[in-house]
């Protein structure tokens, strides 16, 4: 039986590669910086596909209620993408993961406001928006986008998800 002969450099390289690979994870675990133009980028990247964009803050009780509702209901509709955007500028990644994990929303796309002047981002998202939360956008497979301010009603959410799930062809 022949033993593998690794020199110290190759062994170190192998170990580093394995450590880095173990820390790399799915695209959903990455937290993206939400800057001017990001909302349009999200819309372009998800054309012809049903998705939900939810804006929330860690100190918004209604936001936490709505995130919990999404975590509960989206299990039945795994093909509908949820895009989570926290409006707390530069909120720590650990805190974002913690909050979303507590709401069963581990595998969602995550964004965080990355501008000290959040008003610029508010205006870029919707000209009349002043930061009221929760704010949710529902984009159907037909690219029609509906804006909803406040906590969504569970029945309305389930009805929309059911309708959109039926339109997904795969």
PDB file of N, CA and C in Angstrom, residues 55-129:
ATOM      1  N   UNK A  55     -39.162  45.071   3.159  1.00  0.00           N
ATOM      2  CA  UNK A  55     -38.290  46.025   3.844  1.00  0.00           C
ATOM      3  C   UNK A  55     -38.665  45.993   5.320  1.00  0.00           C
ATOM      4  N   UNK A  56     -37.658  45.883   6.189  1.00  0.00           N
ATOM      5  CA  UNK A  56     -37.916  45.753   7.617  1.00  0.00           C
ATOM      6  C   UNK A  56     -36.797  46.383   8.440  1.00  0.00           C
ATOM      7  N   UNK A  57     -37.070  46.531   9.730  1.00  0.00           N
ATOM      8  CA  UNK A  57     -36.087  47.062  10.670  1.00  0.00           C
ATOM      9  C   UNK A  57     -36.111  46.196  11.923  1.00  0.00           C
ATOM     10  N   UNK A  58     -34.964  46.077  12.576  1.00  0.00           N
ATOM     11  CA  UNK A  58     -34.895  45.233  13.770  1.00  0.00           C
ATOM     12  C   UNK A  58     -35.742  45.772  14.920  1.00  0.00           C
ATOM     13  N   UNK A  59     -36.040  47.071  14.933  1.00  0.00           N
ATOM     14  CA  UNK A  59     -36.816  47.670  16.018  1.00  0.00           C
ATOM     15  C   UNK A  59     -38.290  47.848  15.683  1.00  0.00           C
ATOM     16  N   UNK A  60     -38.733  47.252  14.601  1.00  0.00           N
ATOM     17  CA  UNK A  60     -40.120  47.375  14.151  1.00  0.00           C
ATOM     18  C   UNK A  60     -40.880  46.097  14.526  1.00  0.00           C
ATOM     19  N   UNK A  61     -41.752  46.198  15.517  1.00  0.00           N
ATOM     20  CA  UNK A  61     -42.507  45.022  15.977  1.00  0.00           C
ATOM     21  C   UNK A  61     -43.390  44.448  14.867  1.00  0.00           C
ATOM     22  N   UNK A  62     -43.996  45.318  14.075  1.00  0.00           N
ATOM     23  CA  UNK A  62     -44.843  44.839  12.980  1.00  0.00           C
ATOM     24  C   UNK A  62     -44.014  44.116  11.919  1.00  0.00           C
ATOM     25  N   UNK A  63     -42.788  44.586  11.715  1.00  0.00           N
ATOM     26  CA  UNK A  63     -41.886  43.915  10.760  1.00  0.00           C
ATOM     27  C   UNK A  63     -41.573  42.500  11.233  1.00  0.00           C
ATOM     28  N   UNK A  64     -41.320  42.358  12.524  1.00  0.00           N
ATOM     29  CA  UNK A  64     -40.996  41.034  13.073  1.00  0.00           C
ATOM     30  C   UNK A  64     -42.194  40.095  12.929  1.00  0.00           C
ATOM     31  N   UNK A  65     -43.392  40.646  13.126  1.00  0.00           N
ATOM     32  CA  UNK A  65     -44.617  39.855  12.955  1.00  0.00           C
ATOM     33  C   UNK A  65     -44.751  39.400  11.501  1.00  0.00           C
ATOM     34  N   UNK A  66     -44.493  40.310  10.571  1.00  0.00           N
ATOM     35  CA  UNK A  66     -44.614  39.966   9.159  1.00  0.00           C
ATOM     36  C   UNK A  66     -43.536  38.968   8.737  1.00  0.00           C
ATOM     37  N   UNK A  67     -42.308  39.133   9.216  1.00  0.00           N
ATOM     38  CA  UNK A  67     -41.250  38.171   8.889  1.00  0.00           C
ATOM     39  C   UNK A  67     -41.624  36.773   9.388  1.00  0.00           C
ATOM     40  N   UNK A  68     -42.194  36.702  10.590  1.00  0.00           N
ATOM     41  CA  UNK A  68     -42.634  35.403  11.124  1.00  0.00           C
ATOM     42  C   UNK A  68     -43.723  34.796  10.239  1.00  0.00           C
ATOM     43  N   UNK A  69     -44.620  35.624   9.749  1.00  0.00           N
ATOM     44  CA  UNK A  69     -45.672  35.150   8.848  1.00  0.00           C
ATOM     45  C   UNK A  69     -45.060  34.604   7.562  1.00  0.00           C
ATOM     46  N   UNK A  70     -44.107  35.324   6.985  1.00  0.00           N
ATOM     47  CA  UNK A  70     -43.429  34.829   5.779  1.00  0.00           C
ATOM     48  C   UNK A  70     -42.749  33.488   6.063  1.00  0.00           C
ATOM     49  N   UNK A  71     -42.069  33.391   7.199  1.00  0.00           N
ATOM     50  CA  UNK A  71     -41.388  32.145   7.548  1.00  0.00           C
ATOM     51  C   UNK A  71     -42.343  30.976   7.660  1.00  0.00           C
ATOM     52  N   UNK A  72     -43.527  31.236   8.175  1.00  0.00           N
ATOM     53  CA  UNK A  72     -44.543  30.190   8.335  1.00  0.00           C
ATOM     54  C   UNK A  72     -45.150  29.787   6.989  1.00  0.00           C
ATOM     55  N   UNK A  73     -45.541  30.760   6.205  1.00  0.00           N
ATOM     56  CA  UNK A  73     -46.320  30.511   4.992  1.00  0.00           C
ATOM     57  C   UNK A  73     -45.459  30.087   3.799  1.00  0.00           C
ATOM     58  N   UNK A  74     -44.255  30.615   3.695  1.00  0.00           N
ATOM     59  CA  UNK A  74     -43.431  30.315   2.520  1.00  0.00           C
ATOM     60  C   UNK A  74     -42.944  28.869   2.472  1.00  0.00           C
ATOM     61  N   UNK A  75     -43.028  28.150   3.586  1.00  0.00           N
ATOM     62  CA  UNK A  75     -42.670  26.718   3.573  1.00  0.00           C
ATOM     63  C   UNK A  75     -43.534  25.956   2.574  1.00  0.00           C
ATOM     64  N   UNK A  76     -44.774  26.388   2.424  1.00  0.00           N
ATOM     65  CA  UNK A  76     -45.707  25.725   1.508  1.00  0.00           C
ATOM     66  C   UNK A  76     -45.507  26.164   0.059  1.00  0.00           C
ATOM     67  N   UNK A  77     -44.684  27.198  -0.148  1.00  0.00           N
ATOM     68  CA  UNK A  77     -44.468  27.752  -1.494  1.00  0.00           C
ATOM     69  C   UNK A  77     -42.975  28.005  -1.710  1.00  0.00           C
ATOM     70  N   UNK A  78     -42.179  26.943  -1.715  1.00  0.00           N
ATOM     71  CA  UNK A  78     -40.719  27.107  -1.763  1.00  0.00           C
ATOM     72  C   UNK A  78     -40.174  27.717  -3.052  1.00  0.00           C
ATOM     73  N   UNK A  79     -40.965  27.736  -4.110  1.00  0.00           N
ATOM     74  CA  UNK A  79     -40.467  28.300  -5.372  1.00  0.00           C
ATOM     75  C   UNK A  79     -40.633  29.819  -5.448  1.00  0.00           C
ATOM     76  N   UNK A  80     -41.346  30.395  -4.487  1.00  0.00           N
ATOM     77  CA  UNK A  80     -41.505  31.849  -4.462  1.00  0.00           C
ATOM     78  C   UNK A  80     -40.333  32.430  -3.679  1.00  0.00           C
ATOM     79  N   UNK A  81     -39.601  33.321  -4.316  1.00  0.00           N
ATOM     80  CA  UNK A  81     -38.412  33.912  -3.696  1.00  0.00           C
ATOM     81  C   UNK A  81     -38.807  35.075  -2.792  1.00  0.00           C
ATOM     82  N   UNK A  82     -38.216  35.084  -1.582  1.00  0.00           N
ATOM     83  CA  UNK A  82     -38.369  36.223  -0.682  1.00  0.00           C
ATOM     84  C   UNK A  82     -37.037  36.957  -0.645  1.00  0.00           C
ATOM     85  N   UNK A  83     -37.092  38.246  -0.854  1.00  0.00           N
ATOM     86  CA  UNK A  83     -35.902  39.089  -0.801  1.00  0.00           C
ATOM     87  C   UNK A  83     -36.064  40.008   0.402  1.00  0.00           C
ATOM     88  N   UNK A  84     -35.172  39.850   1.360  1.00  0.00           N
ATOM     89  CA  UNK A  84     -35.233  40.555   2.629  1.00  0.00           C
ATOM     90  C   UNK A  84     -34.274  41.740   2.610  1.00  0.00           C
ATOM     91  N   UNK A  85     -34.804  42.925   2.927  1.00  0.00           N
ATOM     92  CA  UNK A  85     -33.962  44.123   2.953  1.00  0.00           C
ATOM     93  C   UNK A  85     -34.171  44.839   4.283  1.00  0.00           C
ATOM     94  N   UNK A  86     -33.118  44.900   5.085  1.00  0.00           N
ATOM     95  CA  UNK A  86     -33.225  45.632   6.339  1.00  0.00           C
ATOM     96  C   UNK A  86     -32.859  47.090   6.091  1.00  0.00           C
ATOM     97  N   UNK A  87     -33.668  47.970   6.642  1.00  0.00           N
ATOM     98  CA  UNK A  87     -33.461  49.405   6.446  1.00  0.00           C
ATOM     99  C   UNK A  87     -32.562  49.999   7.521  1.00  0.00           C
ATOM    100  N   UNK A  88     -32.040  49.161   8.406  1.00  0.00           N
ATOM    101  CA  UNK A  88     -31.087  49.621   9.417  1.00  0.00           C
ATOM    102  C   UNK A  88     -29.724  49.728   8.741  1.00  0.00           C
ATOM    103  N   UNK A  89     -29.215  50.942   8.539  1.00  0.00           N
ATOM    104  CA  UNK A  89     -27.958  51.071   7.804  1.00  0.00           C
ATOM    105  C   UNK A  89     -26.823  50.291   8.463  1.00  0.00           C
ATOM    106  N   UNK A  90     -26.177  49.484   7.662  1.00  0.00           N
ATOM    107  CA  UNK A  90     -24.980  48.753   8.069  1.00  0.00           C
ATOM    108  C   UNK A  90     -25.205  47.832   9.274  1.00  0.00           C
ATOM    109  N   UNK A  91     -26.413  47.286   9.420  1.00  0.00           N
ATOM    110  CA  UNK A  91     -26.686  46.336  10.498  1.00  0.00           C
ATOM    111  C   UNK A  91     -25.747  45.144  10.341  1.00  0.00           C
ATOM    112  N   UNK A  92     -25.198  44.672  11.436  1.00  0.00           N
ATOM    113  CA  UNK A  92     -24.219  43.586  11.404  1.00  0.00           C
ATOM    114  C   UNK A  92     -24.812  42.318  10.795  1.00  0.00           C
ATOM    115  N   UNK A  93     -24.001  41.645  10.006  1.00  0.00           N
ATOM    116  CA  UNK A  93     -24.427  40.415   9.332  1.00  0.00           C
ATOM    117  C   UNK A  93     -24.916  39.377  10.335  1.00  0.00           C
ATOM    118  N   UNK A  94     -24.215  39.245  11.440  1.00  0.00           N
ATOM    119  CA  UNK A  94     -24.598  38.256  12.457  1.00  0.00           C
ATOM    120  C   UNK A  94     -26.013  38.525  12.965  1.00  0.00           C
ATOM    121  N   UNK A  95     -26.329  39.789  13.178  1.00  0.00           N
ATOM    122  CA  UNK A  95     -27.655  40.167  13.678  1.00  0.00           C
ATOM    123  C   UNK A  95     -28.735  39.876  12.630  1.00  0.00           C
ATOM    124  N   UNK A  96     -28.435  40.168  11.366  1.00  0.00           N
ATOM    125  CA  UNK A  96     -29.396  39.899  10.290  1.00  0.00           C
ATOM    126  C   UNK A  96     -29.682  38.405  10.206  1.00  0.00           C
ATOM    127  N   UNK A  97     -28.622  37.603  10.201  1.00  0.00           N
ATOM    128  CA  UNK A  97     -28.801  36.146  10.141  1.00  0.00           C
ATOM    129  C   UNK A  97     -29.596  35.647  11.348  1.00  0.00           C
ATOM    130  N   UNK A  98     -29.301  36.202  12.513  1.00  0.00           N
ATOM    131  CA  UNK A  98     -29.974  35.800  13.752  1.00  0.00           C
ATOM    132  C   UNK A  98     -31.480  36.083  13.679  1.00  0.00           C
ATOM    133  N   UNK A  99     -31.825  37.287  13.281  1.00  0.00           N
ATOM    134  CA  UNK A  99     -33.240  37.679  13.193  1.00  0.00           C
ATOM    135  C   UNK A  99     -33.975  36.802  12.187  1.00  0.00           C
ATOM    136  N   UNK A 100     -33.408  36.661  10.996  1.00  0.00           N
ATOM    137  CA  UNK A 100     -34.087  35.882   9.955  1.00  0.00           C
ATOM    138  C   UNK A 100     -34.166  34.402  10.321  1.00  0.00           C
ATOM    139  N   UNK A 101     -33.137  33.866  10.945  1.00  0.00           N
ATOM    140  CA  UNK A 101     -33.172  32.461  11.371  1.00  0.00           C
ATOM    141  C   UNK A 101     -34.269  32.243  12.408  1.00  0.00           C
ATOM    142  N   UNK A 102     -34.473  33.222  13.287  1.00  0.00           N
ATOM    143  CA  UNK A 102     -35.517  33.082  14.310  1.00  0.00           C
ATOM    144  C   UNK A 102     -36.918  33.097  13.699  1.00  0.00           C
ATOM    145  N   UNK A 103     -37.025  33.551  12.460  1.00  0.00           N
ATOM    146  CA  UNK A 103     -38.312  33.591  11.751  1.00  0.00           C
ATOM    147  C   UNK A 103     -38.403  32.502  10.679  1.00  0.00           C
ATOM    148  N   UNK A 104     -37.485  31.535  10.720  1.00  0.00           N
ATOM    149  CA  UNK A 104     -37.425  30.441   9.730  1.00  0.00           C
ATOM    150  C   UNK A 104     -37.207  30.959   8.313  1.00  0.00           C
ATOM    151  N   UNK A 105     -36.366  31.975   8.192  1.00  0.00           N
ATOM    152  CA  UNK A 105     -36.067  32.572   6.890  1.00  0.00           C
ATOM    153  C   UNK A 105     -34.560  32.536   6.618  1.00  0.00           C
ATOM    154  N   UNK A 106     -33.993  31.362   6.730  1.00  0.00           N
ATOM    155  CA  UNK A 106     -32.550  31.210   6.540  1.00  0.00           C
ATOM    156  C   UNK A 106     -32.179  31.333   5.069  1.00  0.00           C
ATOM    157  N   UNK A 107     -32.943  30.705   4.202  1.00  0.00           N
ATOM    158  CA  UNK A 107     -32.603  30.626   2.779  1.00  0.00           C
ATOM    159  C   UNK A 107     -33.277  31.699   1.937  1.00  0.00           C
ATOM    160  N   UNK A 108     -33.186  32.932   2.386  1.00  0.00           N
ATOM    161  CA  UNK A 108     -33.729  34.040   1.604  1.00  0.00           C
ATOM    162  C   UNK A 108     -32.579  34.945   1.180  1.00  0.00           C
ATOM    163  N   UNK A 109     -32.809  35.705   0.137  1.00  0.00           N
ATOM    164  CA  UNK A 109     -31.806  36.669  -0.291  1.00  0.00           C
ATOM    165  C   UNK A 109     -31.817  37.825   0.704  1.00  0.00           C
ATOM    166  N   UNK A 110     -30.617  38.229   1.135  1.00  0.00           N
ATOM    167  CA  UNK A 110     -30.505  39.233   2.196  1.00  0.00           C
ATOM    168  C   UNK A 110     -29.765  40.481   1.704  1.00  0.00           C
ATOM    169  N   UNK A 111     -30.325  41.636   2.041  1.00  0.00           N
ATOM    170  CA  UNK A 111     -29.730  42.927   1.713  1.00  0.00           C
ATOM    171  C   UNK A 111     -29.774  43.799   2.964  1.00  0.00           C
ATOM    172  N   UNK A 112     -28.861  44.758   3.044  1.00  0.00           N
ATOM    173  CA  UNK A 112     -28.860  45.727   4.141  1.00  0.00           C
ATOM    174  C   UNK A 112     -28.577  47.110   3.553  1.00  0.00           C
ATOM    175  N   UNK A 113     -29.325  48.110   4.026  1.00  0.00           N
ATOM    176  CA  UNK A 113     -29.080  49.476   3.569  1.00  0.00           C
ATOM    177  C   UNK A 113     -27.616  49.821   3.819  1.00  0.00           C
ATOM    178  N   UNK A 114     -26.957  50.352   2.801  1.00  0.00           N
ATOM    179  CA  UNK A 114     -25.537  50.689   2.898  1.00  0.00           C
ATOM    180  C   UNK A 114     -25.320  52.144   2.492  1.00  0.00           C
ATOM    181  N   UNK A 115     -26.073  53.018   3.117  1.00  0.00           N
ATOM    182  CA  UNK A 115     -25.950  54.451   2.862  1.00  0.00           C
ATOM    183  C   UNK A 115     -26.296  55.155   4.167  1.00  0.00           C
ATOM    184  N   UNK A 116     -25.419  56.048   4.602  1.00  0.00           N
ATOM    185  CA  UNK A 116     -25.684  56.784   5.839  1.00  0.00           C
ATOM    186  C   UNK A 116     -26.899  57.698   5.720  1.00  0.00           C
ATOM    187  N   UNK A 117     -27.243  58.058   4.504  1.00  0.00           N
ATOM    188  CA  UNK A 117     -28.393  58.936   4.261  1.00  0.00           C
ATOM    189  C   UNK A 117     -29.516  58.090   3.650  1.00  0.00           C
ATOM    190  N   UNK A 118     -30.261  57.420   4.524  1.00  0.00           N
ATOM    191  CA  UNK A 118     -31.281  56.469   4.063  1.00  0.00           C
ATOM    192  C   UNK A 118     -32.372  57.131   3.231  1.00  0.00           C
ATOM    193  N   UNK A 119     -32.549  58.431   3.401  1.00  0.00           N
ATOM    194  CA  UNK A 119     -33.570  59.131   2.627  1.00  0.00           C
ATOM    195  C   UNK A 119     -33.326  58.996   1.125  1.00  0.00           C
ATOM    196  N   UNK A 120     -32.062  58.947   0.732  1.00  0.00           N
ATOM    197  CA  UNK A 120     -31.738  58.758  -0.694  1.00  0.00           C
ATOM    198  C   UNK A 120     -32.268  57.413  -1.180  1.00  0.00           C
ATOM    199  N   UNK A 121     -32.136  56.399  -0.327  1.00  0.00           N
ATOM    200  CA  UNK A 121     -32.612  55.064  -0.704  1.00  0.00           C
ATOM    201  C   UNK A 121     -34.132  55.021  -0.708  1.00  0.00           C
ATOM    202  N   UNK A 122     -34.761  55.664   0.282  1.00  0.00           N
ATOM    203  CA  UNK A 122     -36.225  55.727   0.301  1.00  0.00           C
ATOM    204  C   UNK A 122     -36.736  56.296  -1.024  1.00  0.00           C
ATOM    205  N   UNK A 123     -36.161  57.417  -1.434  1.00  0.00           N
ATOM    206  CA  UNK A 123     -36.581  58.101  -2.661  1.00  0.00           C
ATOM    207  C   UNK A 123     -36.340  57.228  -3.887  1.00  0.00           C
ATOM    208  N   UNK A 124     -35.241  56.486  -3.872  1.00  0.00           N
ATOM    209  CA  UNK A 124     -34.912  55.621  -5.004  1.00  0.00           C
ATOM    210  C   UNK A 124     -35.899  54.455  -5.122  1.00  0.00           C
ATOM    211  N   UNK A 125     -36.423  54.005  -3.999  1.00  0.00           N
ATOM    212  CA  UNK A 125     -37.378  52.888  -3.985  1.00  0.00           C
ATOM    213  C   UNK A 125     -38.765  53.375  -4.399  1.00  0.00           C
ATOM    214  N   UNK A 126     -39.219  54.446  -3.758  1.00  0.00           N
ATOM    215  CA  UNK A 126     -40.536  55.027  -4.061  1.00  0.00           C
ATOM    216  C   UNK A 126     -40.484  56.498  -3.672  1.00  0.00           C
ATOM    217  N   UNK A 127     -40.749  57.358  -4.611  1.00  0.00           N
ATOM    218  CA  UNK A 127     -40.583  58.803  -4.386  1.00  0.00           C
ATOM    219  C   UNK A 127     -41.306  59.331  -3.153  1.00  0.00           C
ATOM    220  N   UNK A 128     -42.459  58.807  -2.844  1.00  0.00           N
ATOM    221  CA  UNK A 128     -43.222  59.316  -1.712  1.00  0.00           C
ATOM    222  C   UNK A 128     -42.961  58.591  -0.403  1.00  0.00           C
ATOM    223  N   UNK A 129     -42.087  57.603  -0.428  1.00  0.00           N
ATOM    224  CA  UNK A 129     -41.850  56.802   0.779  1.00  0.00           C
ATOM    225  C   UNK A 129     -40.953  57.553   1.748  1.00  0.00           C
TER     226      UNK A 129
END
